Short mmCIF file of C-alpha atoms and ligand atoms in Angstrom, two decimals:
data_model
loop_
_atom_site.label_atom_id
_atom_site.label_comp_id
_atom_site.label_asym_id
_atom_site.label_seq_id
_atom_site.Cartn_x
_atom_site.Cartn_y
_atom_site.Cartn_z
CA MET S 57 95.38 103.49 100.28
CA SER S 58 95.96 99.78 100.74
CA LYS S 59 99.02 97.68 100.15
CA VAL S 60 99.33 94.11 98.95
CA GLN S 61 100.39 92.07 101.97
CA ASP S 62 103.15 89.55 101.56
CA THR S 63 101.93 86.50 103.41
CA GLY S 64 104.15 84.00 101.61
CA PHE S 65 102.34 81.09 100.04
CA LEU S 66 98.86 82.56 100.65
CA ASP S 67 99.33 85.20 97.94
CA LYS S 68 101.57 83.29 95.52
CA THR S 69 100.20 82.44 92.08
CA PRO S 70 101.65 80.10 89.41
CA SER S 71 104.29 82.02 87.48
CA LEU S 72 104.89 82.20 83.73
CA TYR S 73 107.68 79.62 83.82
CA SER S 74 108.96 77.22 86.42
CA GLY S 75 111.71 74.61 86.73
CA GLY S 76 115.21 74.56 85.29
CA LEU S 77 116.58 73.91 81.81
CA LEU S 78 116.61 70.11 82.03
CA LEU S 79 113.03 69.92 83.34
CA ASN S 80 111.81 72.20 80.57
CA ILE S 81 113.69 70.27 77.86
CA LEU S 82 111.83 67.22 79.17
CA GLY S 83 108.53 69.07 78.69
CA PHE S 84 107.70 70.21 82.24
CA HIS S 85 106.30 73.55 81.07
CA VAL S 86 104.02 71.86 78.53
CA ILE S 87 102.57 69.58 81.21
CA ARG S 88 102.21 72.55 83.53
CA THR S 89 100.46 74.65 80.86
CA ILE S 90 97.97 71.87 80.10
CA PHE S 91 97.39 71.23 83.82
CA LEU S 92 96.76 74.93 84.50
CA SER S 93 94.52 75.68 81.53
CA ALA S 94 92.98 72.60 79.84
CA TRP S 95 90.01 72.57 82.27
CA ARG S 96 89.07 76.13 81.41
CA LEU S 97 89.25 76.41 77.66
CA LYS S 98 85.76 77.89 77.40
CA PRO S 99 83.97 80.46 79.59
CA LYS S 100 81.55 79.06 82.16
CA ASN S 101 77.94 79.47 81.05
CA LEU S 102 76.17 82.26 82.94
CA ASN S 103 72.66 81.11 81.92
CA GLY S 104 72.58 83.50 78.99
CA ARG S 105 73.80 86.55 80.94
CA TYR S 106 76.53 88.63 79.24
CA LYS S 107 76.42 86.11 76.38
CA GLU S 108 77.68 88.54 73.74
CA ILE S 109 80.65 89.71 75.84
CA LEU S 110 81.60 86.13 76.71
CA GLU S 111 81.39 85.09 73.05
CA ILE S 112 83.81 87.87 72.04
CA LEU S 113 86.17 86.97 74.88
CA LYS S 114 86.06 83.32 73.83
CA GLN S 115 86.92 84.19 70.22
CA ASP S 116 89.30 87.15 70.60
CA GLY S 117 90.52 87.08 74.22
CA ILE S 118 89.65 90.77 74.55
CA VAL S 119 86.44 92.79 74.52
CA VAL S 120 86.40 96.57 74.06
CA ILE S 121 83.40 98.64 75.22
CA PRO S 122 83.44 102.38 74.37
CA ASP S 123 81.44 104.81 76.59
CA PHE S 124 81.25 102.21 79.31
CA PHE S 125 80.12 104.24 82.33
CA PRO S 126 77.31 106.80 82.44
CA ARG S 127 79.00 110.22 82.15
CA ASP S 128 78.44 111.20 85.83
CA GLN S 129 79.99 107.94 87.12
CA PHE S 130 83.01 108.29 84.82
CA ASP S 131 83.47 111.92 85.96
CA GLU S 132 83.44 110.83 89.61
CA ILE S 133 86.15 108.22 88.97
CA LYS S 134 88.23 110.73 87.00
CA LYS S 135 87.86 113.30 89.80
CA GLU S 136 89.20 110.76 92.31
CA TYR S 137 92.20 110.18 90.05
CA GLU S 138 92.82 113.95 89.78
CA ASN S 139 92.68 114.39 93.57
CA LEU S 140 95.15 111.56 94.14
CA TYR S 141 97.59 112.94 91.57
CA ALA S 142 97.15 116.64 92.42
CA ASP S 143 100.61 117.02 93.99
CA TRP S 144 102.53 114.92 91.46
CA LYS S 145 104.46 116.35 88.53
CA PRO S 146 105.65 113.91 85.82
CA SER S 147 108.69 116.13 85.26
CA ASP S 148 109.77 115.77 88.87
CA PHE S 149 111.91 112.65 89.20
CA THR S 150 115.22 111.48 90.59
CA TYR S 151 116.75 108.02 90.63
CA GLU S 152 116.55 108.03 94.45
CA LYS S 153 112.75 108.25 94.26
CA PHE S 154 112.43 105.23 91.93
CA ASN S 155 110.74 102.14 93.35
CA ASN S 156 112.58 98.80 93.11
CA ARG S 157 110.78 97.85 89.91
CA GLN S 158 111.79 101.12 88.27
CA LYS S 159 115.39 100.73 89.43
CA LYS S 160 115.64 97.58 87.27
CA PHE S 161 115.02 99.70 84.13
CA PRO S 162 116.63 103.06 85.02
CA GLU S 163 117.11 104.32 81.45
CA TYR S 164 113.48 103.57 80.63
CA PHE S 165 112.03 105.30 83.69
CA GLU S 166 114.28 108.34 83.30
CA THR S 167 112.34 108.96 80.08
CA ILE S 168 108.94 107.40 80.83
CA ALA S 169 107.24 109.02 83.83
CA GLU S 170 105.22 106.44 85.71
CA ARG S 171 103.10 106.56 88.81
CA PHE S 172 100.55 104.07 90.03
CA VAL S 173 98.33 104.41 93.05
CA THR S 174 96.07 101.84 94.71
CA PRO S 175 92.84 103.73 95.38
CA ASP S 176 90.09 102.80 97.80
CA THR S 177 88.01 105.79 96.81
CA PRO S 178 84.18 105.46 96.71
CA ALA S 179 83.43 105.77 92.97
CA PHE S 180 86.38 103.58 91.93
CA VAL S 181 85.25 100.85 94.33
CA LYS S 182 81.50 101.13 93.74
CA TYR S 183 81.33 101.54 89.96
CA PHE S 184 84.55 99.86 88.79
CA MET S 185 85.86 97.32 91.28
CA ASN S 186 82.42 96.07 92.36
CA ASN S 187 80.95 96.18 88.84
CA GLU S 188 78.71 93.14 88.51
CA MET S 189 79.34 92.51 84.80
CA ILE S 190 83.13 92.68 85.21
CA ARG S 191 83.04 90.32 88.19
CA GLU S 192 80.72 87.76 86.60
CA VAL S 193 82.53 87.73 83.26
CA THR S 194 85.93 87.41 84.98
CA SER S 195 84.67 84.56 87.12
CA SER S 196 83.30 82.82 84.02
CA ILE S 197 86.58 83.10 82.06
CA VAL S 198 88.92 81.94 84.83
CA HIS S 199 86.46 79.48 86.43
CA ARG S 200 87.09 80.83 89.92
CA ARG S 201 84.84 82.45 92.47
CA ILE S 202 85.94 85.96 93.39
CA ARG S 203 86.71 85.91 97.12
CA THR S 204 89.49 88.49 97.19
CA ARG S 205 89.77 92.05 95.96
CA PRO S 206 91.68 92.31 92.68
CA TYR S 207 94.92 94.29 92.56
CA HIS S 208 93.65 97.73 91.57
CA HIS S 209 95.35 100.88 90.39
CA PHE S 210 95.26 104.22 88.74
CA TRP S 211 98.22 104.10 86.37
CA PHE S 212 99.80 107.15 84.76
CA LEU S 213 102.44 106.89 82.02
CA GLN S 214 103.96 109.67 79.96
CA SER S 215 107.04 110.09 77.81
CA ARG S 216 109.18 113.01 78.95
CA ASN S 217 111.06 112.92 75.67
CA PRO S 218 109.45 111.03 72.73
CA ASP S 219 112.63 111.53 70.63
CA LYS S 220 114.47 109.24 73.01
CA LYS S 221 113.53 105.73 71.87
CA VAL S 222 113.55 103.81 75.13
CA ASP S 223 110.32 101.80 74.84
CA ARG S 224 112.18 98.67 73.83
CA LEU S 225 114.17 98.75 77.07
CA HIS S 226 111.19 97.48 79.07
CA ILE S 227 109.65 94.02 78.92
CA ALA S 228 106.12 95.55 78.96
CA SER S 229 106.78 96.88 75.44
CA PHE S 230 107.37 93.41 73.94
CA PRO S 231 104.57 90.94 73.18
CA HIS S 232 104.23 88.60 76.14
CA ALA S 233 101.68 86.43 77.89
CA ASP S 234 101.45 87.12 81.64
CA VAL S 235 100.92 83.44 82.49
CA PRO S 236 100.08 80.21 80.63
CA TYR S 237 96.47 80.06 81.93
CA PRO S 238 93.40 82.33 81.68
CA THR S 239 93.80 85.49 83.74
CA ILE S 240 91.87 88.75 83.48
CA LYS S 241 92.99 92.35 83.53
CA VAL S 242 90.50 95.18 83.07
CA PHE S 243 91.46 98.63 81.80
CA LEU S 244 89.50 101.86 81.72
CA TYR S 245 91.02 104.66 79.68
CA LEU S 246 90.75 107.93 81.62
CA ASN S 247 91.98 109.96 78.64
CA ASP S 248 91.92 109.48 74.87
CA VAL S 249 94.50 106.88 73.86
CA ASP S 250 95.79 105.91 70.41
CA GLU S 251 98.99 104.64 68.76
CA SER S 252 100.82 107.87 69.64
CA ASN S 253 100.43 107.53 73.41
CA ALA S 254 101.19 103.86 73.92
CA ALA S 255 97.77 102.28 73.39
CA TYR S 256 97.51 98.76 74.78
CA THR S 257 98.31 96.19 72.12
CA TYR S 258 96.73 92.73 71.88
CA ALA S 259 96.99 89.82 69.43
CA LYS S 260 93.38 88.71 69.10
CA GLY S 261 92.87 84.94 69.38
CA SER S 262 96.31 84.33 70.91
CA HIS S 263 94.78 83.33 74.27
CA LYS S 264 93.72 79.96 72.86
CA LEU S 265 95.45 76.75 73.89
CA THR S 266 96.15 75.30 70.45
CA LEU S 267 98.76 72.76 69.40
CA LYS S 268 100.84 75.58 67.86
CA ARG S 269 100.62 77.55 71.13
CA ILE S 270 101.76 74.50 73.10
CA MET S 271 104.73 74.12 70.76
CA LEU S 272 105.57 77.80 71.19
CA GLU S 273 105.27 77.44 74.97
CA TYR S 274 107.78 74.58 74.81
CA LYS S 275 110.25 76.65 72.78
CA LEU S 276 109.85 79.71 75.01
CA SER S 277 110.24 77.75 78.27
CA VAL S 278 113.54 76.25 77.07
CA ARG S 279 114.73 79.66 75.83
CA TYR S 280 113.76 81.30 79.14
CA SER S 281 115.45 78.69 81.31
CA ARG S 282 118.55 78.91 79.12
CA ASN S 283 119.07 82.70 79.14
CA GLY S 284 116.16 84.41 81.00
CA ASP S 285 114.75 85.78 77.74
CA ASP S 286 110.94 85.98 77.95
CA LYS S 287 110.33 88.23 74.95
CA VAL S 288 108.29 87.04 71.99
CA THR S 289 108.70 88.60 68.55
CA GLU S 290 105.88 89.74 66.27
CA GLU S 291 107.19 87.19 63.72
CA GLU S 292 106.71 84.36 66.22
CA LEU S 293 103.13 85.54 66.75
CA ASN S 294 102.56 85.78 62.99
CA LEU S 295 103.70 82.15 62.61
CA LEU S 296 100.84 81.20 64.94
CA GLY S 297 98.48 83.20 62.74
CA TYR S 298 98.12 86.19 65.10
CA ARG S 299 98.84 89.88 64.65
CA SER S 300 99.18 92.54 67.34
CA GLU S 301 96.56 95.32 67.19
CA HIS S 302 96.43 98.69 68.93
CA ILE S 303 93.45 98.98 71.26
CA CYS S 304 92.68 102.67 70.77
CA GLY S 305 89.79 104.41 72.49
CA LYS S 306 88.40 107.64 73.83
CA ALA S 307 88.26 108.34 77.56
CA ASN S 308 85.67 106.01 79.21
CA THR S 309 86.58 103.06 76.95
CA LEU S 310 86.73 99.85 78.96
CA PHE S 311 88.38 96.63 77.90
CA ILE S 312 88.55 93.20 79.48
CA SER S 313 91.68 91.32 78.45
CA ASN S 314 92.56 87.66 78.93
CA ASN S 315 96.29 87.99 79.49
CA MET S 316 97.05 84.42 78.61
CA GLY S 317 96.93 86.07 75.18
CA TYR S 318 99.91 88.03 73.84
CA HIS S 319 99.83 91.75 74.60
CA ASN S 320 102.11 94.67 75.30
CA ARG S 321 102.27 98.35 76.09
CA GLY S 322 102.48 100.50 72.94
CA ILE S 323 105.15 103.06 72.14
CA PHE S 324 105.06 106.79 72.92
CA SER S 325 105.64 109.13 69.98
CA THR S 326 104.14 112.19 71.74
CA THR S 327 104.12 113.62 75.27
CA MET S 328 100.39 112.86 75.62
CA PRO S 329 100.03 110.68 78.74
CA ARG S 330 98.25 107.35 78.93
CA ILE S 331 96.06 107.26 82.03
CA THR S 332 94.16 104.14 83.05
CA ALA S 333 92.25 102.61 85.92
CA GLN S 334 93.09 98.91 86.15
CA LEU S 335 91.93 95.72 87.83
CA ASP S 336 94.15 92.65 87.88
CA TYR S 337 92.47 89.37 88.88
CA ARG S 338 95.63 87.22 89.01
CA ASN S 339 95.11 86.66 92.73
CA LEU S 340 92.09 84.47 91.96
CA GLU S 341 94.73 81.73 91.55
CA SER S 342 96.03 82.21 95.10
CA TRP S 343 95.43 80.06 98.16
CA ARG S 344 93.98 83.17 99.80
CA ASN S 345 91.19 83.18 97.22
CA THR S 346 90.62 79.43 97.55
CA LEU S 347 90.51 79.49 101.34
CA ASN S 348 88.57 82.72 101.78
CA ARG S 349 85.25 80.89 101.52
CA GLY S 350 81.99 82.74 101.97
CA GLY S 351 79.86 79.96 103.50
CA SER S 352 79.03 79.47 107.16
CA ASN S 353 79.65 75.71 107.26
CA ILE S 354 82.45 74.27 109.33
CA ILE S 355 84.96 73.98 106.43
CA SER S 356 84.41 77.60 105.36
CA ARG S 357 84.73 78.85 108.94
CA LEU S 358 87.91 76.88 109.55
CA SER S 359 89.58 77.95 106.31
CA LYS S 360 88.72 81.62 106.93
CA LYS S 361 90.13 81.30 110.45
CA PHE S 362 93.32 79.80 109.02
CA VAL S 363 93.77 82.75 106.62
CA LYS S 364 93.12 85.22 109.44
CA SER S 365 95.64 83.59 111.79
CA LEU S 366 98.33 83.63 109.05
CA ASP S 367 97.60 87.30 108.37
CA ASN S 368 97.86 88.11 112.08
CA LYS S 369 101.20 86.30 112.33
CA THR S 370 102.53 88.24 109.33
CA ARG S 371 101.31 91.52 110.78
CA LEU S 372 103.10 90.79 114.09
CA LYS S 373 106.27 89.80 112.19
CA ASN S 374 106.12 93.03 110.18
CA LEU S 375 105.61 95.08 113.34
CA ALA S 376 108.61 93.39 114.98
CA GLY S 377 110.64 94.15 111.83
CA ILE S 378 109.67 97.81 111.97
CA SER S 379 110.62 98.20 115.63
CA ASN S 380 113.95 96.38 115.05
CA ASN S 381 114.69 98.66 112.11
CA ASN S 382 113.88 101.69 114.22
CA MET S 383 116.43 100.56 116.81
CA SER S 384 119.29 100.38 114.33
FE1 FE2 F 438 101.47 91.91 80.71
#
């Protein structure tokens, strides 16, 4: 199992909002949004390859492909998930075991069992993470070369008590855009998912940078810098001409989602879990991805060396931290 390393600026990516209230009243977020996305309004042409998928992503911001993997490959991935989760019981939880993210929404996670694992298992890596179509399509949408591994997870969610209506206590349950520029997340349903077990929800077309979207971005940036509220209502989406839809599918349904578009986690009305394998390509916006060049010319070699030396420094710092902690 691997862990995302915190190497400061190397792994940072532009956030949803930035700057204070005054800056955003003056239009900073609008300028930022245009700067981050105007040069990638359309997918990069792949010489006719994956044309149909790219066309759907251009129009809708999401493409859904049922029965994606051959049955034996899907079974291998599912088996890896089952092995990794063999010792975990969704009913077994205490506040002390919550991670920091879960501690921010205690009431929600007391009711919604959640566990995610970062797998480096062979089938997950070979068939899913290294899938050529996914990589090429992602690269085309975000206009970046893929030089880093995406964040990757198995993600289990289940309501322990569907009568307890807690879904609205978590930001993931409200329509939101992850960032104001094209960014790709890929989901593979490992079990059958519909409206009753929190199917992913997406407002098709809402990934587009239109004048109305820019005006909404302005309003939201001012609202966020005023009171930290980053939720968008369905009515606000409807005013833009968009409507949230449940993305339901049987096990082995894959979808590629441009999360500049508005999306959210659905609501649980049963105890059926929602189990997914996920790839998150946000780190394509990081300096690590820019500097991690594949070539053998002098610039590529120097930039790779720079990344390596920063990583080594961080590793040494972390080691020193661990030994200091052990002393106290
Ligand atoms: Fe999101």
